[in-house]
Coordinates of C-alpha atoms (C1' of nucleotides) in Angstrom, one line a residue:
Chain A
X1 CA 25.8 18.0 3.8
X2 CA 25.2 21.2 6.3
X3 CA 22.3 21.7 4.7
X4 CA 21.0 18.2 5.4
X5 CA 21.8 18.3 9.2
X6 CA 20.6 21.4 10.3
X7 CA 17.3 20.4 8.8
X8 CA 17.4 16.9 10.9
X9 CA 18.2 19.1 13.8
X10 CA 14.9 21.2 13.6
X11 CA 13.1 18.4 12.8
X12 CA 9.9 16.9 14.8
X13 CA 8.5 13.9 14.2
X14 CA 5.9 14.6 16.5
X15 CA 4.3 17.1 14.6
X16 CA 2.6 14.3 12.3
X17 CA -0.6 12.5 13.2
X18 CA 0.2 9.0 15.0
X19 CA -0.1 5.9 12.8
X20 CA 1.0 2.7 13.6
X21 CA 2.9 -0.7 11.6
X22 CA 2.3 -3.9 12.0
X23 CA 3.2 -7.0 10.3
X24 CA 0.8 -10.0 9.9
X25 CA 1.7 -13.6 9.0
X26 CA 0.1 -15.9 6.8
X27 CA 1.8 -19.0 7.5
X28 CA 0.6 -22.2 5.3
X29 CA 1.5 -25.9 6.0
X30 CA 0.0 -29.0 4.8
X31 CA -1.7 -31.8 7.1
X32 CA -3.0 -34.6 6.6
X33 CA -3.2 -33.5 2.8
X34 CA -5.0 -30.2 3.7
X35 CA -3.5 -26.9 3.1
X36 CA -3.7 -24.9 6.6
X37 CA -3.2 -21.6 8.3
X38 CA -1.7 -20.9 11.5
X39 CA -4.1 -18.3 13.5
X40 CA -4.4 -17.0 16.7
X41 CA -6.9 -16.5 19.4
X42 CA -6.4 -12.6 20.1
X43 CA -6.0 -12.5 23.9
X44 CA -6.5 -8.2 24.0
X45 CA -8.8 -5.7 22.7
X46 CA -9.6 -5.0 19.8
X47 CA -11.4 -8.3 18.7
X48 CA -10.4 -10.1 22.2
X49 CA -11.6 -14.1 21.7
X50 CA -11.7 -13.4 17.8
X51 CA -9.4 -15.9 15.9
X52 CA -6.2 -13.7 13.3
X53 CA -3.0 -14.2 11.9
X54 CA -0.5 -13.6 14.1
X55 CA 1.1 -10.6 14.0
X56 CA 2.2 -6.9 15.8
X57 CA 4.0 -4.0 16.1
X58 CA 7.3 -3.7 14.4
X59 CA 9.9 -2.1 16.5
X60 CA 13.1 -1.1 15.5
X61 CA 14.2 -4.3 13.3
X62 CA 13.6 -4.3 9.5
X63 CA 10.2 -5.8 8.2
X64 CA 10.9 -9.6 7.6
X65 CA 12.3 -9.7 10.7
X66 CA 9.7 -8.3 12.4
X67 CA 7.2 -11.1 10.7
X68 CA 9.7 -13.6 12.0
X69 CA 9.8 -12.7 15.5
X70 CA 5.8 -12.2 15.8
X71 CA 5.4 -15.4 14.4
X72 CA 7.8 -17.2 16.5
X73 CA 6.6 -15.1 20.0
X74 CA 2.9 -15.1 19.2
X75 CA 3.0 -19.0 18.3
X76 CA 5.8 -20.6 19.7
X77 CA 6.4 -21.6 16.3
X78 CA 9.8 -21.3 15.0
X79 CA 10.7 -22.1 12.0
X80 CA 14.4 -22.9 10.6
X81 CA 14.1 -23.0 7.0
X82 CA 10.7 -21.5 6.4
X83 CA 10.1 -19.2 3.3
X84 CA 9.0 -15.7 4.2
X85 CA 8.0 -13.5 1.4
X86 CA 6.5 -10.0 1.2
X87 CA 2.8 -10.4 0.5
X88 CA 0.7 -7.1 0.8
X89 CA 0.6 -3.8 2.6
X90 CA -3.0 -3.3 4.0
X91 CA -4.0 0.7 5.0
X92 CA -7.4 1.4 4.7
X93 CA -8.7 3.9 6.9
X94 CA -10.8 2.1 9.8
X95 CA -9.2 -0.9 9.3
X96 CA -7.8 -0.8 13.0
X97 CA -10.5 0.6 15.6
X98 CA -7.2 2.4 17.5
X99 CA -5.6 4.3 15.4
X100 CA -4.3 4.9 11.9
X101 CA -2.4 1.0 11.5
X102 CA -0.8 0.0 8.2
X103 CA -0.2 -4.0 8.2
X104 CA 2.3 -5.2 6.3
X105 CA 1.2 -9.0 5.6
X106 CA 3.9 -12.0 5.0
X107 CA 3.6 -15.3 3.4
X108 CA 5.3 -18.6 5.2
X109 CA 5.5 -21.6 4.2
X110 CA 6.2 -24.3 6.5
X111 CA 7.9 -27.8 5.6
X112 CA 6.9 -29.9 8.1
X113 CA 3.9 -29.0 11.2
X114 CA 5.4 -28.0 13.9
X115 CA 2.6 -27.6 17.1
X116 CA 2.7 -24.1 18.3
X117 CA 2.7 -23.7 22.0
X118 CA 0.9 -20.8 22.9
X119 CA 2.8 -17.7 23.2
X120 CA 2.9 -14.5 25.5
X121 CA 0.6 -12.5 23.4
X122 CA -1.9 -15.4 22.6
X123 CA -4.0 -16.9 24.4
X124 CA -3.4 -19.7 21.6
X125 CA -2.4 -20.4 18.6
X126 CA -3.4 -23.8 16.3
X127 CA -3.2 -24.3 12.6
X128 CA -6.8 -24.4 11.0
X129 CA -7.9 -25.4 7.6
X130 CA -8.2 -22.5 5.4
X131 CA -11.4 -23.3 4.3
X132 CA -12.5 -23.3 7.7
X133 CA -10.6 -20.3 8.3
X134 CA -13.2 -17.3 8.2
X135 CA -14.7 -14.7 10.5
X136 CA -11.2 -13.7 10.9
X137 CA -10.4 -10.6 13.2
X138 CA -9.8 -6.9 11.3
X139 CA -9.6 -7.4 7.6
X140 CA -7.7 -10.3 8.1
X141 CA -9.9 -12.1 6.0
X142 CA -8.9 -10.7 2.7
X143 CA -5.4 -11.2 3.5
X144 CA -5.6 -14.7 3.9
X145 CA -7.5 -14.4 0.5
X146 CA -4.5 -12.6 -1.2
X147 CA -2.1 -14.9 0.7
X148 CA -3.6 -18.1 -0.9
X149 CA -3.8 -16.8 -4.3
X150 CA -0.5 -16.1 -4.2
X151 CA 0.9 -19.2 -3.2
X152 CA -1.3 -21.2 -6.0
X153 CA 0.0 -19.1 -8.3
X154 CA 3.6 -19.1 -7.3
X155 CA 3.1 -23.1 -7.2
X156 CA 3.1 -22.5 -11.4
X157 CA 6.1 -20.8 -11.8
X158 CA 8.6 -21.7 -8.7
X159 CA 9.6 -24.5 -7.0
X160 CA 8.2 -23.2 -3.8
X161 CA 6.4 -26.3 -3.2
X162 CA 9.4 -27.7 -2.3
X163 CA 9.2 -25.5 1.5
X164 CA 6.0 -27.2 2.2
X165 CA 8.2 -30.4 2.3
X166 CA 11.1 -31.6 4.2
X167 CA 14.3 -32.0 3.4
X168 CA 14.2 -35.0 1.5
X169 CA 10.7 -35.7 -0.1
X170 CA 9.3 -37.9 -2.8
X171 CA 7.7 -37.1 -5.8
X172 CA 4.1 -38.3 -4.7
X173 CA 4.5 -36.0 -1.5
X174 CA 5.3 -33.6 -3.9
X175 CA 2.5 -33.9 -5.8
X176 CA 0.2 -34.1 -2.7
X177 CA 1.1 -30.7 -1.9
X178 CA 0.4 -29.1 -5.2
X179 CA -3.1 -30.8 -4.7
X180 CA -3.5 -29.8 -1.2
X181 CA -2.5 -26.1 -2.2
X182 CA -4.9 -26.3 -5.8
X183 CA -7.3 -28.2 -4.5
X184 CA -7.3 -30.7 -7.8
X185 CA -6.4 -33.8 -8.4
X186 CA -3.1 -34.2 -10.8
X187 CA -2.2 -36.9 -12.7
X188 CA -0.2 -39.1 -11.1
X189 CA 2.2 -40.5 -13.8
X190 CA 2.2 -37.4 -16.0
X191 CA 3.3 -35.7 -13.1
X192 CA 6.2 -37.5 -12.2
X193 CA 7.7 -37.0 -15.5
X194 CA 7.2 -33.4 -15.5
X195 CA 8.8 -32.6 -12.2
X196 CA 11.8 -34.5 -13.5
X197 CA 11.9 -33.0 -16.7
X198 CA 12.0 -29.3 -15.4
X199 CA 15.9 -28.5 -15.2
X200 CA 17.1 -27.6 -11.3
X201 CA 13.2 -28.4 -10.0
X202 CA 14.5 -31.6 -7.6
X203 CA 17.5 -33.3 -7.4
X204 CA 17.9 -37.0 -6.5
X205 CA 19.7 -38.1 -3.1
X206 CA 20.3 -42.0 -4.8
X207 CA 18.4 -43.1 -1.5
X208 CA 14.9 -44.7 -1.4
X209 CA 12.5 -44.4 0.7
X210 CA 12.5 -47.3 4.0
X211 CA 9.4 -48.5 3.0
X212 CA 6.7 -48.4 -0.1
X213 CA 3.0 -46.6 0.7
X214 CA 0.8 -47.8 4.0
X215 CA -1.5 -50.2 1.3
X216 CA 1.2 -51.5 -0.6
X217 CA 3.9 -50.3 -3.9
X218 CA 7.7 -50.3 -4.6
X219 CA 9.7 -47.8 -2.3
X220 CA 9.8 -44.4 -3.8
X221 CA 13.4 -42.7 -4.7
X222 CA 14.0 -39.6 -2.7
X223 CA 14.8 -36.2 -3.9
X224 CA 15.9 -32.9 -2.7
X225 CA 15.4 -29.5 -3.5
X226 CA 17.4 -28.6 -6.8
X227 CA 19.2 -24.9 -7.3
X228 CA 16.1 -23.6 -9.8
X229 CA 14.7 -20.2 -8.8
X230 CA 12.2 -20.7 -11.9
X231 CA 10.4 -23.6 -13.3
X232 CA 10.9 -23.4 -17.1
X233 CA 8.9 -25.1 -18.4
X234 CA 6.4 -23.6 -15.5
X235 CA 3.9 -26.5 -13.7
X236 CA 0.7 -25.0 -14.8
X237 CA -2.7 -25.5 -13.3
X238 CA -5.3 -27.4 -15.2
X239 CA -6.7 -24.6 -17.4
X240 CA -10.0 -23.4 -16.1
X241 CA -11.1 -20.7 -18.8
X242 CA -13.3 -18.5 -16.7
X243 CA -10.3 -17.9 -14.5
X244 CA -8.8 -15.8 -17.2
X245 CA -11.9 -13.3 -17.7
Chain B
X1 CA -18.9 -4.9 22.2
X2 CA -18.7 -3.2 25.7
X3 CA -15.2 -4.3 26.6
X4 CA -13.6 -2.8 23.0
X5 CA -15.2 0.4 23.8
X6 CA -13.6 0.9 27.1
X7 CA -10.3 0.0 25.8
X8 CA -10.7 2.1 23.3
X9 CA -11.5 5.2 25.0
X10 CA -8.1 4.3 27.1
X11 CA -6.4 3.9 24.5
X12 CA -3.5 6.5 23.8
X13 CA -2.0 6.5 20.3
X14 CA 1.0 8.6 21.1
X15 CA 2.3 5.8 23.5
X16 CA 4.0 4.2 20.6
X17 CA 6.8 5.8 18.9
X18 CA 6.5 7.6 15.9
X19 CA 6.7 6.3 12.3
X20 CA 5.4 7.8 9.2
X21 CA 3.7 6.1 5.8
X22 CA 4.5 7.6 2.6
X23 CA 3.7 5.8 -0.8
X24 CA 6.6 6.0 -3.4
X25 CA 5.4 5.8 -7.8
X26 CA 7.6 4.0 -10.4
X27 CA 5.5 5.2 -12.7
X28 CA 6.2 3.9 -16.4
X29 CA 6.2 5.1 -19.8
X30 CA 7.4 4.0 -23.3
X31 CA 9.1 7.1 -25.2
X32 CA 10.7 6.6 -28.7
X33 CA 10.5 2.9 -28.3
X34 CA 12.4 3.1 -25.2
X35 CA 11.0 2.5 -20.9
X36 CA 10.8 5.5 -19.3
X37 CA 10.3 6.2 -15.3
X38 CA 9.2 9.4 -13.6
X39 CA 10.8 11.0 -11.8
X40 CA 11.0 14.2 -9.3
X41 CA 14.0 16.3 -8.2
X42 CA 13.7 17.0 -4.9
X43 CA 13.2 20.6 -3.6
X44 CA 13.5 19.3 -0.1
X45 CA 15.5 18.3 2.7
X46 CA 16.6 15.5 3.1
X47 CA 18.1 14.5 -0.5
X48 CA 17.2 17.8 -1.9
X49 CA 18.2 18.3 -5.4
X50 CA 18.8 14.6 -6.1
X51 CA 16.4 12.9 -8.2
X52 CA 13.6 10.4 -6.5
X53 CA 10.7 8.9 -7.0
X54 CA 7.2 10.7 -6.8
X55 CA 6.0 10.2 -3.9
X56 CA 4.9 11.6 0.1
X57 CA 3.5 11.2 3.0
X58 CA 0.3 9.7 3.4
X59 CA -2.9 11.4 4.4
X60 CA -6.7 9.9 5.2
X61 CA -7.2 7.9 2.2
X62 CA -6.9 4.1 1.0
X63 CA -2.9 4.1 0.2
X64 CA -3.7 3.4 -3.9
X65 CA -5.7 6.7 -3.5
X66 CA -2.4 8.3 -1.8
X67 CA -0.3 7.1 -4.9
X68 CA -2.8 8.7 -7.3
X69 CA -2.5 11.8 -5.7
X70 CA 0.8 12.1 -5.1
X71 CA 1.4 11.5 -8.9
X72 CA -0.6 14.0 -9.7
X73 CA 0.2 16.5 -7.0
X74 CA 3.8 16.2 -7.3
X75 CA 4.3 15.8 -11.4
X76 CA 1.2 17.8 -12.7
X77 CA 0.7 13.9 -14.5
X78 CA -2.8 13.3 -14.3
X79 CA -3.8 10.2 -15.5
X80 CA -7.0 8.4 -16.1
X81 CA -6.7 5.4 -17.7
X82 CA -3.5 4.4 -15.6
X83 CA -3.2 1.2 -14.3
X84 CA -2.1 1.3 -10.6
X85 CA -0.7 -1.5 -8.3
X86 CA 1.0 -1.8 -5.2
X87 CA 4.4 -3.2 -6.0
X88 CA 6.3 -3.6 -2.1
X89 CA 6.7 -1.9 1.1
X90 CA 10.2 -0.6 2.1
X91 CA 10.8 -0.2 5.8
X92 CA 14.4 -0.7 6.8
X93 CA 15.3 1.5 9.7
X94 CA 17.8 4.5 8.6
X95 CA 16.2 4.2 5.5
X96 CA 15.3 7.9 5.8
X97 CA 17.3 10.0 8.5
X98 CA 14.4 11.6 9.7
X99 CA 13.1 9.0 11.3
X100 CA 11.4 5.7 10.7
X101 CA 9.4 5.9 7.2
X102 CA 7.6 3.2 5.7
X103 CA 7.4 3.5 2.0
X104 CA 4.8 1.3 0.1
X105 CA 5.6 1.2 -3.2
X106 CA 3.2 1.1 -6.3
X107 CA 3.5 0.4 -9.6
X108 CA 1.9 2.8 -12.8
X109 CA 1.5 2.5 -16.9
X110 CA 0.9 5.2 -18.0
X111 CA 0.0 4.5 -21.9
X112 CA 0.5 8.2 -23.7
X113 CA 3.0 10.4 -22.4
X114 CA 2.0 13.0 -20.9
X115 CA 4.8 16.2 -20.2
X116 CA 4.7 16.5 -16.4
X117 CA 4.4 20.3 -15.2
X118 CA 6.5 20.9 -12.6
X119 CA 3.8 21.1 -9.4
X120 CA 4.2 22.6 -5.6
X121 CA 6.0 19.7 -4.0
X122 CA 8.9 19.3 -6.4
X123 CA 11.4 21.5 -8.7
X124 CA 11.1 19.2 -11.6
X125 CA 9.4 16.1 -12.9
X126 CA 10.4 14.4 -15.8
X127 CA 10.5 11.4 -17.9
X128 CA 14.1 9.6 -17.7
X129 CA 14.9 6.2 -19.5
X130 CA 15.3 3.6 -16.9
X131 CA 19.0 2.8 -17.6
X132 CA 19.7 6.6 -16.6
X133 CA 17.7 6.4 -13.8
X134 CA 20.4 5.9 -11.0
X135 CA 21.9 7.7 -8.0
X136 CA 18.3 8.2 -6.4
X137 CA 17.5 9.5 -3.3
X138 CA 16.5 7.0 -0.5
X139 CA 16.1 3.3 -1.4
X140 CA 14.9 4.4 -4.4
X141 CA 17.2 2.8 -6.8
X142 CA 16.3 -0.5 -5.1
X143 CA 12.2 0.3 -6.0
X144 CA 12.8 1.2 -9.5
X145 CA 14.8 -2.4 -9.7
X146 CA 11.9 -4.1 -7.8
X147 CA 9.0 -2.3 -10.6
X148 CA 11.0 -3.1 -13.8
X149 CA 11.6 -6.7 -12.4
X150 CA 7.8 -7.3 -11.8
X151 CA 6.7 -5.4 -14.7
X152 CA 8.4 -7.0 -17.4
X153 CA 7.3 -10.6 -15.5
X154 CA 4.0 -9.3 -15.4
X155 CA 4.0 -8.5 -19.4
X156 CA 4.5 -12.7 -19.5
X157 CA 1.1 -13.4 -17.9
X158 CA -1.2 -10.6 -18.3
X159 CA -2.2 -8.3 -20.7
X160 CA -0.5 -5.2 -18.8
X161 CA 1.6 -4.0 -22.1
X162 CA -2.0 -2.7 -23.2
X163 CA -1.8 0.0 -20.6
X164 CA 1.0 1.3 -22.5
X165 CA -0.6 1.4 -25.4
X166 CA -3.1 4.1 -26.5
X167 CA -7.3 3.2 -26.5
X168 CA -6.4 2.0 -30.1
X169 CA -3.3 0.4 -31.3
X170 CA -1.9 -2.2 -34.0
X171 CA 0.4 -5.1 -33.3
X172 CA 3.7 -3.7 -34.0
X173 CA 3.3 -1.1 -31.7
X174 CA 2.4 -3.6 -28.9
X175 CA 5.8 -6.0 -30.0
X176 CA 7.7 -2.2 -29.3
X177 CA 6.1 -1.8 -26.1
X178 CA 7.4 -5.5 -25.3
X179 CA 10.8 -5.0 -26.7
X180 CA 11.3 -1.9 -24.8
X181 CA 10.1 -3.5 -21.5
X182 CA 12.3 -7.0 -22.1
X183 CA 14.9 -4.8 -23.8
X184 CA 14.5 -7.9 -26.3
X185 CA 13.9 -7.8 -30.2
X186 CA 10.8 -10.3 -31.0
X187 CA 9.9 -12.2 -34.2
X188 CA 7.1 -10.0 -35.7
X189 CA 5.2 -12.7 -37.5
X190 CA 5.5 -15.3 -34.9
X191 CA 4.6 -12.4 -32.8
X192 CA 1.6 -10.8 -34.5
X193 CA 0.4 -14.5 -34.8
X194 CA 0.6 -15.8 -30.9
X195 CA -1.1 -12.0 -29.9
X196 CA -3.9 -12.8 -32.3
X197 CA -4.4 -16.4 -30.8
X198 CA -4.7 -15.6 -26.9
X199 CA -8.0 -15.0 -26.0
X200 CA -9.1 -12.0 -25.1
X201 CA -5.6 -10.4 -25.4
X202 CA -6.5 -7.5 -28.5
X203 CA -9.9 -7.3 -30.2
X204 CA -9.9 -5.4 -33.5
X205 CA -11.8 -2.3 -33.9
X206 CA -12.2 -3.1 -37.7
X207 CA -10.3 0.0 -38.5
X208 CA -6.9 0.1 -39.9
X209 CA -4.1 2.6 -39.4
X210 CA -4.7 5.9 -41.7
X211 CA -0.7 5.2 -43.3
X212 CA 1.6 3.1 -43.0
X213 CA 5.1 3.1 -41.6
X214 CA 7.2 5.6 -42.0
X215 CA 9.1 4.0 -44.6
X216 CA 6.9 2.1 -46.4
X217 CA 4.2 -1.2 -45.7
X218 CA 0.7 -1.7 -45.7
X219 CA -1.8 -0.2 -43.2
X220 CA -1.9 -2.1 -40.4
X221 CA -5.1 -3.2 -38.6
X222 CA -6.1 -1.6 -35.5
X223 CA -7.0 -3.3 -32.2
X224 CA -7.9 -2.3 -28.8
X225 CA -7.6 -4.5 -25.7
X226 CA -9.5 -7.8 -24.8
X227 CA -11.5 -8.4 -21.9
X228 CA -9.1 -11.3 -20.7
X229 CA -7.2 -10.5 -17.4
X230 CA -4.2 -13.4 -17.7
X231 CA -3.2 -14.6 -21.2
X232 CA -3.5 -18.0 -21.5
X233 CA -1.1 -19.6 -22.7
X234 CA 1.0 -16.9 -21.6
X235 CA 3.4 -15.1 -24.1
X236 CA 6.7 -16.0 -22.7
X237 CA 10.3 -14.1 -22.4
X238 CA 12.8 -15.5 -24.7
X239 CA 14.5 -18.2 -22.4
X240 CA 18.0 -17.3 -21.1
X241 CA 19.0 -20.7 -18.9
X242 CA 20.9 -17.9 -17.2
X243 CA 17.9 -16.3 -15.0
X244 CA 16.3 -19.6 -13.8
X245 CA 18.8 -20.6 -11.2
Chain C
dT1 C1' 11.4 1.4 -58.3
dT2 C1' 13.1 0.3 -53.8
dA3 C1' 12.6 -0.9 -49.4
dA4 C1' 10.2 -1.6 -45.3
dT5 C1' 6.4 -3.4 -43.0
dA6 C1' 1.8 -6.4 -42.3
dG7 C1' 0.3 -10.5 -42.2
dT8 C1' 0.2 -15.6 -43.4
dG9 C1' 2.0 -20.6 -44.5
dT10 C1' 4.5 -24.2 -43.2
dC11 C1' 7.7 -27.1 -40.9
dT12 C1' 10.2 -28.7 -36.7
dT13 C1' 10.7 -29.1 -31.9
dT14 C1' 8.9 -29.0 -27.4
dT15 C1' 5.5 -29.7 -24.1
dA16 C1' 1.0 -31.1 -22.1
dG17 C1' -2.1 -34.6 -21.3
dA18 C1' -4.5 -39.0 -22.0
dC19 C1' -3.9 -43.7 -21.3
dA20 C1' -1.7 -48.1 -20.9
dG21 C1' 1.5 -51.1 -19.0
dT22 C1' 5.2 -53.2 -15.9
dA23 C1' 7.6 -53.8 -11.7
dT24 C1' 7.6 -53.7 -6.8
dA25 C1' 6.0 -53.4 -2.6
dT26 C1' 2.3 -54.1 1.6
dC27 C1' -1.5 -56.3 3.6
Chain D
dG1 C1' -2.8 -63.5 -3.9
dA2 C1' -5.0 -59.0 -4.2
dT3 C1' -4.1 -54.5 -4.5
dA4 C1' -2.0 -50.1 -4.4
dT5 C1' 1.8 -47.5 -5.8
dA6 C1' 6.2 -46.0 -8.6
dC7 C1' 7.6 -45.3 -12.7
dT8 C1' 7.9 -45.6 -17.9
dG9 C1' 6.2 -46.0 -22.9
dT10 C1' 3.5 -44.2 -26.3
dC11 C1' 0.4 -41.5 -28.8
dT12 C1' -2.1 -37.0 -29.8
dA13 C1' -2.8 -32.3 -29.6
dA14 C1' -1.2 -27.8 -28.6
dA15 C1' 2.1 -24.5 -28.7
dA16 C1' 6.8 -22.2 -29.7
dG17 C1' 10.0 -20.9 -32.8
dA18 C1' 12.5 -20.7 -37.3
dC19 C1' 12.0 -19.3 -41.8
dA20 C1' 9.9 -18.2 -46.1
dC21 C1' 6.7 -15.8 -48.7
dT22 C1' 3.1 -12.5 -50.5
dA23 C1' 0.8 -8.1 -50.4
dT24 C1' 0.8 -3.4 -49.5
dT25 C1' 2.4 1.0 -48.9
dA26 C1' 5.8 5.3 -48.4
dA27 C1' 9.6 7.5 -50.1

DNA sequence: TTAATAGTGTCTTTTAGACAGTATATC
DNA sequence: GATATACTGTCTAAAAGACACTATTAA
């Protein structure tokens, strides 16, 4: 179109105020049966020596890349088969002391715990509790708020709990991530059932596991991630009515 | 904090290269029982005279006060009881020639339907069923996909289909607001009965409709909506096997 | 009168959840 | 042997869905 490039030849794109994009990672393990974050100890101003999800400016690279390479420079943490997902866009005025700076925040969820080394733009980088997780840098806070409720919710309705384990899992660990991530206890035998009664949620290998639990019990069968996108039925948390109001 | 303020007042914003914000509206509507989105024809460059979403750049506000506006602004649509939400940001780069533009997305029910006046941003605004709604300027074909995708999900698990619906309504015409969302037909009775038995889902106003249907049938009762904020237990799509994996 | 719609009854199937019980491991 | 765990059986209650039926209204 003429029309088109003679206006992208007078255009300036400096004649609009400066804002800035970054991306922010909430990245979510499980260890030693607790659900936990990966933060970092901000090295530079603002909130120098405040701990914050990793995170920065995106450059010229599309948006889930840009989460996957500040969580992989700022943490040393790379991750192979890690579910990133789209969480939030954060843009309040003030939010950022600098400048105008929309965050775009990501979800990851990481199989196994990989120990971040610290980084170039850390001065370090460790994976923390969420409950312990507050007095975060910027508004960070509130992210990590919206990140978690997502993830318990998606628990219901996907088999995402199967990226918090590894590649081969059994259906206790299975069930001690849902409890890590709800923070409730689940029935045990009721929930073994379910999980194999949900079409495409697990898949068995035919392999056992070497040996039975630390205090005794038969060796578990192992299973793998089956090709389901949805749970149908969905997993659903015990019902709590005052959630609903 | 003595330190921040120094770097602050060091701090130049222009350093980094420039990017814009704009906020993009797939803003909803049922319309003789079918789903309708808004949209704009663009008196612009670039795109100009292709159809897009409502939408621009965004200013000093919170970005869900940026969508209102540019709704209203752009479509002479000015809605009060619309429900808002921020759907997803879009930030590929060449998304937009001019330069880098991040686009968050958000998400609008608008329950009547209002004829938009065409205001000073665009040529035209105007309601277009969703199946017609192609060819759009930008990514926006990909938005519209992404808002019909979570809106009909959402219909499942909350009680969003009232936000179509007017302050009063009866049953039927919330099963039509679900067909024409799911693009499904649904059992009346079984339907009327599950609506009534979620908690908090309708409330009747003890009034019934003045007349009946058009041809024929009693007066239905009126209701207006609950005070719940997820239905529990949910009222669930008609399962095709076909979308789970 | 005809036909369409509102609303209810009832039956079957599926699912959730409580609880018990058996087999198999580890210490 | 004591004990913890994996896994299954069984029962009950809740819910989904199919289908039938009555009552009420507009044309």
């Amino acid at each position: 179109m003429h029309d088109e490039a003679e206006f992208l030849a007078g255009y300036d794109p400096g004649a609009y105020p400066a804002v800035a994009v970054t991306v922010d990672v909430v990245a979510l393990t499980i260890h030693a049966g607790r659900l936990c974050v990966l933060l970092v100890e901000r090295g530079e101003q603002p909130f120098a020596g405040r701990r914050a999800l990793p995170g920065g400016f995106v450059r010229d690279e599309a948006l889930d890349v840009a989460a996957m390479r500040e969580l992989g420079e700022e943490t040393g943490v790379h991750l192979e088969r890690v579910h990133l997902e789209q969480l939030k866009t954060y843009g309040d005025p003030g939010r950022d002391p600098r400048m105008r700076v929309f965050s775009v925040a990501y979800l990851a969820f990481a199989p196994s715990l990989p120990e971040p080394e610290s980084g170039t733009d850390a001065a370090g980088a460790y994976w923390v509790p969420v409950e312990e997780a507050t007095g975060l840098a910027f508004d960070h806070d509130v992210i990590l708020a919206d990140g978690l409720e997502r993830a318990r919710a998606k628990l219901e309705y996907t088999p995402l709990a199967t990226a918090f384990a590894g590649d081969e899992f059994t259906i206790s660990e299975l069930r001690q991530i849902y409890t890590a991530v709800w923070g409730e206890e689940l029935h045990a035998g009721n929930f073994h059932r379910k999980v194999l009664s949900v079409p495409g949620f697990v898949e068995s290998t035919g392999e056992t596991a070497p040996r039975g639990g630390e205090r005794g019990g038969p060796k578990p069968k192992l299973y793998r991630a089956g090709d389901a996108r949805l749970l149908h039925p969905a997993l659903l948390r015990p019902t709590r009515e005052d959630d609903v109001r």
